[in-house]
mmCIF file of N, CA, C and O in Angstrom:
data_model
loop_
_atom_site.group_PDB
_atom_site.id
_atom_site.type_symbol
_atom_site.label_atom_id
_atom_site.label_comp_id
_atom_site.label_asym_id
_atom_site.label_seq_id
_atom_site.Cartn_x
_atom_site.Cartn_y
_atom_site.Cartn_z
ATOM 1 N N MET O 4 12.715 -9.865 -7.361
ATOM 2 C CA MET O 4 11.600 -9.135 -7.939
ATOM 3 C C MET O 4 11.008 -8.212 -6.884
ATOM 4 O O MET O 4 10.776 -8.604 -5.746
ATOM 5 N N ALA O 5 10.791 -6.993 -7.261
ATOM 6 C CA ALA O 5 10.193 -6.019 -6.343
ATOM 7 C C ALA O 5 8.738 -6.381 -6.081
ATOM 8 O O ALA O 5 8.046 -6.902 -6.948
ATOM 9 N N LYS O 6 8.310 -6.101 -4.887
ATOM 10 C CA LYS O 6 6.926 -6.371 -4.516
ATOM 11 C C LYS O 6 6.051 -5.245 -5.034
ATOM 12 O O LYS O 6 6.477 -4.109 -5.162
ATOM 13 N N SER O 7 4.793 -5.581 -5.304
ATOM 14 C CA SER O 7 3.895 -4.584 -5.861
ATOM 15 C C SER O 7 3.142 -3.841 -4.759
ATOM 16 O O SER O 7 2.991 -4.337 -3.638
ATOM 17 N N LEU O 8 2.641 -2.697 -5.111
ATOM 18 C CA LEU O 8 1.838 -1.899 -4.197
ATOM 19 C C LEU O 8 0.570 -2.652 -3.810
ATOM 20 O O LEU O 8 0.144 -2.619 -2.660
ATOM 21 N N VAL O 9 -0.015 -3.372 -4.753
ATOM 22 C CA VAL O 9 -1.210 -4.168 -4.475
ATOM 23 C C VAL O 9 -0.884 -5.235 -3.428
ATOM 24 O O VAL O 9 -1.621 -5.416 -2.458
ATOM 25 N N ASP O 10 0.245 -5.924 -3.596
ATOM 26 C CA ASP O 10 0.665 -6.938 -2.612
ATOM 27 C C ASP O 10 0.837 -6.315 -1.232
ATOM 28 O O ASP O 10 0.415 -6.881 -0.223
ATOM 29 N N PHE O 11 1.473 -5.171 -1.186
ATOM 30 C CA PHE O 11 1.711 -4.470 0.071
ATOM 31 C C PHE O 11 0.395 -4.141 0.774
ATOM 32 O O PHE O 11 0.221 -4.431 1.961
ATOM 33 N N LEU O 12 -0.536 -3.572 0.042
ATOM 34 C CA LEU O 12 -1.808 -3.185 0.646
ATOM 35 C C LEU O 12 -2.628 -4.390 1.075
ATOM 36 O O LEU O 12 -3.296 -4.348 2.112
ATOM 37 N N GLU O 13 -2.549 -5.465 0.319
ATOM 38 C CA GLU O 13 -3.242 -6.689 0.724
ATOM 39 C C GLU O 13 -2.616 -7.279 1.986
ATOM 40 O O GLU O 13 -3.323 -7.760 2.869
ATOM 41 N N GLU O 14 -1.303 -7.237 2.073
ATOM 42 C CA GLU O 14 -0.630 -7.788 3.248
ATOM 43 C C GLU O 14 -0.932 -6.989 4.506
ATOM 44 O O GLU O 14 -0.909 -7.527 5.611
ATOM 45 N N LEU O 15 -1.234 -5.716 4.366
ATOM 46 C CA LEU O 15 -1.605 -4.900 5.536
ATOM 47 C C LEU O 15 -2.800 -5.494 6.277
ATOM 48 O O LEU O 15 -2.912 -5.356 7.490
ATOM 49 N N ASP O 16 -3.678 -6.165 5.552
ATOM 50 C CA ASP O 16 -4.867 -6.775 6.158
ATOM 51 C C ASP O 16 -4.543 -7.998 7.007
ATOM 52 O O ASP O 16 -5.279 -8.320 7.923
ATOM 53 N N SER O 17 -3.459 -8.684 6.689
ATOM 54 C CA SER O 17 -3.176 -9.947 7.368
ATOM 55 C C SER O 17 -1.921 -9.940 8.231
ATOM 56 O O SER O 17 -1.666 -10.894 8.955
ATOM 57 N N ASN O 18 -1.141 -8.884 8.168
ATOM 58 C CA ASN O 18 0.123 -8.822 8.897
ATOM 59 C C ASN O 18 0.062 -7.682 9.914
ATOM 60 O O ASN O 18 0.220 -6.513 9.566
ATOM 61 N N ALA O 19 -0.161 -8.051 11.171
ATOM 62 C CA ALA O 19 -0.347 -7.047 12.227
ATOM 63 C C ALA O 19 0.886 -6.174 12.429
ATOM 64 O O ALA O 19 0.768 -4.966 12.649
ATOM 65 N N LYS O 20 2.079 -6.754 12.330
ATOM 66 C CA LYS O 20 3.310 -5.969 12.507
ATOM 67 C C LYS O 20 3.467 -4.945 11.384
ATOM 68 O O LYS O 20 3.862 -3.811 11.626
ATOM 69 N N LEU O 21 3.182 -5.379 10.173
ATOM 70 C CA LEU O 21 3.280 -4.466 9.031
ATOM 71 C C LEU O 21 2.268 -3.336 9.176
ATOM 72 O O LEU O 21 2.602 -2.165 8.952
ATOM 73 N N LYS O 22 1.055 -3.663 9.581
ATOM 74 C CA LYS O 22 0.024 -2.645 9.754
ATOM 75 C C LYS O 22 0.411 -1.653 10.848
ATOM 76 O O LYS O 22 0.243 -0.443 10.692
ATOM 77 N N GLU O 23 0.953 -2.153 11.943
ATOM 78 C CA GLU O 23 1.385 -1.278 13.041
ATOM 79 C C GLU O 23 2.475 -0.314 12.565
ATOM 80 O O GLU O 23 2.433 0.877 12.848
ATOM 81 N N ALA O 24 3.437 -0.839 11.822
ATOM 82 C CA ALA O 24 4.511 0.002 11.290
ATOM 83 C C ALA O 24 3.950 1.032 10.308
ATOM 84 O O ALA O 24 4.337 2.196 10.323
ATOM 85 N N TYR O 25 3.012 0.595 9.466
ATOM 86 C CA TYR O 25 2.398 1.488 8.481
ATOM 87 C C TYR O 25 1.660 2.633 9.165
ATOM 88 O O TYR O 25 1.748 3.780 8.728
ATOM 89 N N LEU O 26 0.956 2.323 10.226
ATOM 90 C CA LEU O 26 0.209 3.368 10.940
ATOM 91 C C LEU O 26 1.142 4.409 11.550
ATOM 92 O O LEU O 26 0.794 5.579 11.641
ATOM 93 N N LYS O 27 2.332 3.987 11.938
ATOM 94 C CA LYS O 27 3.315 4.919 12.520
ATOM 95 C C LYS O 27 4.012 5.747 11.447
ATOM 96 O O LYS O 27 4.259 6.933 11.637
ATOM 97 N N ASP O 28 4.371 5.101 10.334
ATOM 98 C CA ASP O 28 5.106 5.794 9.269
ATOM 99 C C ASP O 28 4.869 5.082 7.933
ATOM 100 O O ASP O 28 5.637 4.195 7.552
ATOM 101 N N PRO O 29 3.797 5.464 7.248
ATOM 102 C CA PRO O 29 3.449 4.779 6.001
ATOM 103 C C PRO O 29 4.548 4.792 4.943
ATOM 104 O O PRO O 29 4.800 3.768 4.300
ATOM 105 N N VAL O 30 5.212 5.909 4.763
ATOM 106 C CA VAL O 30 6.215 6.034 3.706
ATOM 107 C C VAL O 30 7.429 5.157 3.996
ATOM 108 O O VAL O 30 7.894 4.405 3.126
ATOM 109 N N ALA O 31 7.939 5.209 5.210
ATOM 110 C CA ALA O 31 9.100 4.387 5.572
ATOM 111 C C ALA O 31 8.760 2.906 5.499
ATOM 112 O O ALA O 31 9.585 2.091 5.066
ATOM 113 N N THR O 32 7.554 2.549 5.906
ATOM 114 C CA THR O 32 7.135 1.147 5.872
ATOM 115 C C THR O 32 7.030 0.657 4.433
ATOM 116 O O THR O 32 7.496 -0.446 4.116
ATOM 117 N N ALA O 33 6.459 1.453 3.566
ATOM 118 C CA ALA O 33 6.337 1.082 2.153
ATOM 119 C C ALA O 33 7.723 0.920 1.524
ATOM 120 O O ALA O 33 7.969 -0.023 0.773
ATOM 121 N N SER O 34 8.624 1.809 1.859
ATOM 122 C CA SER O 34 9.982 1.740 1.332
ATOM 123 C C SER O 34 10.710 0.502 1.850
ATOM 124 O O SER O 34 11.353 -0.220 1.081
ATOM 125 N N ALA O 35 10.601 0.233 3.146
ATOM 126 C CA ALA O 35 11.256 -0.931 3.744
ATOM 127 C C ALA O 35 10.681 -2.241 3.200
ATOM 128 O O ALA O 35 11.379 -3.254 3.139
ATOM 129 N N TYR O 36 9.440 -2.226 2.788
ATOM 130 C CA TYR O 36 8.783 -3.409 2.223
ATOM 131 C C TYR O 36 9.406 -3.780 0.878
ATOM 132 O O TYR O 36 9.330 -4.908 0.443
ATOM 133 N N GLY O 37 10.028 -2.803 0.233
ATOM 134 C CA GLY O 37 10.682 -3.050 -1.040
ATOM 135 C C GLY O 37 9.935 -2.500 -2.238
ATOM 136 O O GLY O 37 10.208 -2.885 -3.374
ATOM 137 N N LEU O 38 8.997 -1.592 -1.980
ATOM 138 C CA LEU O 38 8.262 -0.999 -3.089
ATOM 139 C C LEU O 38 9.160 -0.075 -3.906
ATOM 140 O O LEU O 38 10.079 0.545 -3.378
ATOM 141 N N ALA O 39 8.855 0.017 -5.177
ATOM 142 C CA ALA O 39 9.557 0.935 -6.067
ATOM 143 C C ALA O 39 9.284 2.374 -5.629
ATOM 144 O O ALA O 39 8.254 2.655 -5.002
ATOM 145 N N ASP O 40 10.195 3.260 -5.945
ATOM 146 C CA ASP O 40 10.066 4.666 -5.547
ATOM 147 C C ASP O 40 8.736 5.267 -5.983
ATOM 148 O O ASP O 40 8.118 6.022 -5.234
ATOM 149 N N GLU O 41 8.278 4.926 -7.193
ATOM 150 C CA GLU O 41 7.018 5.503 -7.670
ATOM 151 C C GLU O 41 5.829 4.998 -6.846
ATOM 152 O O GLU O 41 4.867 5.732 -6.629
ATOM 153 N N ASP O 42 5.906 3.763 -6.347
ATOM 154 C CA ASP O 42 4.838 3.242 -5.492
ATOM 155 C C ASP O 42 4.869 3.904 -4.114
ATOM 156 O O ASP O 42 3.828 4.202 -3.536
ATOM 157 N N VAL O 43 6.067 4.145 -3.610
ATOM 158 C CA VAL O 43 6.199 4.842 -2.327
ATOM 159 C C VAL O 43 5.620 6.251 -2.447
ATOM 160 O O VAL O 43 4.939 6.730 -1.537
ATOM 161 N N LYS O 44 5.841 6.892 -3.589
ATOM 162 C CA LYS O 44 5.287 8.238 -3.823
ATOM 163 C C LYS O 44 3.755 8.214 -3.807
ATOM 164 O O LYS O 44 3.121 9.151 -3.343
ATOM 165 N N ILE O 45 3.160 7.150 -4.323
ATOM 166 C CA ILE O 45 1.700 7.027 -4.317
ATOM 167 C C ILE O 45 1.204 7.009 -2.871
ATOM 168 O O ILE O 45 0.226 7.686 -2.531
ATOM 169 N N ILE O 46 1.893 6.273 -2.010
ATOM 170 C CA ILE O 46 1.542 6.227 -0.583
ATOM 171 C C ILE O 46 1.738 7.610 0.035
ATOM 172 O O ILE O 46 0.873 8.121 0.746
ATOM 173 N N GLU O 47 2.880 8.216 -0.245
ATOM 174 C CA GLU O 47 3.201 9.527 0.325
ATOM 175 C C GLU O 47 2.164 10.575 -0.083
ATOM 176 O O GLU O 47 1.740 11.393 0.739
ATOM 177 N N ASN O 48 1.737 10.537 -1.328
ATOM 178 C CA ASN O 48 0.781 11.519 -1.848
ATOM 179 C C ASN O 48 -0.670 11.140 -1.576
ATOM 180 O O ASN O 48 -1.585 11.899 -1.911
ATOM 181 N N LYS O 49 -0.872 9.955 -1.010
ATOM 182 C CA LYS O 49 -2.226 9.448 -0.734
ATOM 183 C C LYS O 49 -3.089 9.512 -1.992
ATOM 184 O O LYS O 49 -4.229 9.951 -1.972
ATOM 185 N N ASP O 50 -2.518 9.022 -3.070
ATOM 186 C CA ASP O 50 -3.186 9.049 -4.368
ATOM 187 C C ASP O 50 -4.018 7.774 -4.527
ATOM 188 O O ASP O 50 -3.654 6.832 -5.241
ATOM 189 N N TRP O 51 -5.152 7.731 -3.848
ATOM 190 C CA TRP O 51 -5.972 6.524 -3.784
ATOM 191 C C TRP O 51 -6.647 6.197 -5.108
ATOM 192 O O TRP O 51 -7.004 5.044 -5.342
ATOM 193 N N GLU O 52 -6.810 7.177 -5.987
ATOM 194 C CA GLU O 52 -7.367 6.880 -7.311
ATOM 195 C C GLU O 52 -6.410 5.995 -8.107
ATOM 196 O O GLU O 52 -6.845 5.078 -8.799
ATOM 197 N N VAL O 53 -5.126 6.247 -7.986
ATOM 198 C CA VAL O 53 -4.128 5.406 -8.659
ATOM 199 C C VAL O 53 -4.170 3.998 -8.061
ATOM 200 O O VAL O 53 -4.115 3.010 -8.792
ATOM 201 N N VAL O 54 -4.297 3.909 -6.746
ATOM 202 C CA VAL O 54 -4.372 2.604 -6.082
ATOM 203 C C VAL O 54 -5.581 1.832 -6.598
ATOM 204 O O VAL O 54 -5.480 0.642 -6.915
ATOM 205 N N GLN O 55 -6.709 2.495 -6.705
ATOM 206 C CA GLN O 55 -7.912 1.841 -7.206
ATOM 207 C C GLN O 55 -7.676 1.292 -8.608
ATOM 208 O O GLN O 55 -8.053 0.167 -8.920
ATOM 209 N N LYS O 56 -7.032 2.062 -9.467
ATOM 210 C CA LYS O 56 -6.761 1.626 -10.831
ATOM 211 C C LYS O 56 -5.808 0.435 -10.849
ATOM 212 O O LYS O 56 -5.944 -0.468 -11.669
ATOM 213 N N LEU O 57 -4.831 0.421 -9.925
ATOM 214 C CA LEU O 57 -3.905 -0.705 -9.845
ATOM 215 C C LEU O 57 -4.633 -1.990 -9.459
ATOM 216 O O LEU O 57 -4.373 -3.055 -10.013
ATOM 217 N N PHE O 58 -5.547 -1.887 -8.495
ATOM 218 C CA PHE O 58 -6.323 -3.059 -8.092
ATOM 219 C C PHE O 58 -7.189 -3.548 -9.249
ATOM 220 O O PHE O 58 -7.254 -4.744 -9.515
ATOM 221 N N GLU O 59 -7.839 -2.621 -9.931
ATOM 222 C CA GLU O 59 -8.691 -2.993 -11.065
ATOM 223 C C GLU O 59 -7.864 -3.632 -12.171
ATOM 224 O O GLU O 59 -8.272 -4.621 -12.767
ATOM 225 N N GLY O 60 -6.672 -3.073 -12.426
ATOM 226 C CA GLY O 60 -5.789 -3.613 -13.454
ATOM 227 C C GLY O 60 -5.272 -5.002 -13.112
ATOM 228 O O GLY O 60 -4.973 -5.798 -13.997
ATOM 229 N N ALA O 61 -5.175 -5.299 -11.824
ATOM 230 C CA ALA O 61 -4.719 -6.610 -11.385
ATOM 231 C C ALA O 61 -5.886 -7.595 -11.276
ATOM 232 O O ALA O 61 -5.698 -8.743 -10.887
ATOM 233 N N GLY O 62 -7.095 -7.133 -11.616
ATOM 234 C CA GLY O 62 -8.259 -7.998 -11.557
ATOM 235 C C GLY O 62 -8.713 -8.292 -10.136
ATOM 236 O O GLY O 62 -9.341 -9.308 -9.875
ATOM 237 N N LYS O 63 -8.404 -7.385 -9.218
ATOM 238 C CA LYS O 63 -8.777 -7.573 -7.827
ATOM 239 C C LYS O 63 -9.771 -6.499 -7.432
ATOM 240 O O LYS O 63 -9.756 -5.401 -7.958
ATOM 241 N N SER O 64 -10.638 -6.839 -6.497
ATOM 242 C CA SER O 64 -11.594 -5.835 -6.041
ATOM 243 C C SER O 64 -10.906 -4.908 -5.043
ATOM 244 O O SER O 64 -10.064 -5.341 -4.265
ATOM 245 N N THR O 65 -11.249 -3.655 -5.141
ATOM 246 C CA THR O 65 -10.672 -2.662 -4.243
ATOM 247 C C THR O 65 -11.276 -2.819 -2.866
ATOM 248 O O THR O 65 -12.380 -3.337 -2.693
ATOM 249 N N LYS O 66 -10.535 -2.364 -1.886
ATOM 250 C CA LYS O 66 -10.982 -2.429 -0.503
ATOM 251 C C LYS O 66 -10.977 -1.016 0.060
ATOM 252 O O LYS O 66 -10.185 -0.189 -0.339
ATOM 253 N N THR O 67 -11.861 -0.794 0.979
ATOM 254 C CA THR O 67 -11.865 0.474 1.682
ATOM 255 C C THR O 67 -10.971 0.308 2.904
ATOM 256 O O THR O 67 -11.210 -0.556 3.743
ATOM 257 N N ILE O 68 -9.928 1.108 2.965
ATOM 258 C CA ILE O 68 -8.995 1.048 4.075
ATOM 259 C C ILE O 68 -9.130 2.316 4.871
ATOM 260 O O ILE O 68 -9.095 3.420 4.321
ATOM 261 N N SER O 69 -9.319 2.154 6.151
ATOM 262 C CA SER O 69 -9.587 3.331 6.985
ATOM 263 C C SER O 69 -8.394 3.731 7.838
ATOM 264 O O SER O 69 -8.538 4.492 8.771
ATOM 265 N N TYR O 70 -7.232 3.229 7.522
ATOM 266 C CA TYR O 70 -6.040 3.585 8.300
ATOM 267 C C TYR O 70 -4.994 4.196 7.440
ATOM 268 O O TYR O 70 -5.027 4.224 6.289
#
């Protein structure tokens, strides 16, 4: 099963290696994590409104990420 974008963003908070890789190359890191192409595009386009809707749809509170 492919991992979700919400899972990926939540894991960034607790996984220092993943966060370090993301800061260097967000798109490659998202792709290597196993996200679907459309989720990788959301990261690439920095479409944070879509991310907010995904968190809300999953019943999770959104977080402000500054990286």
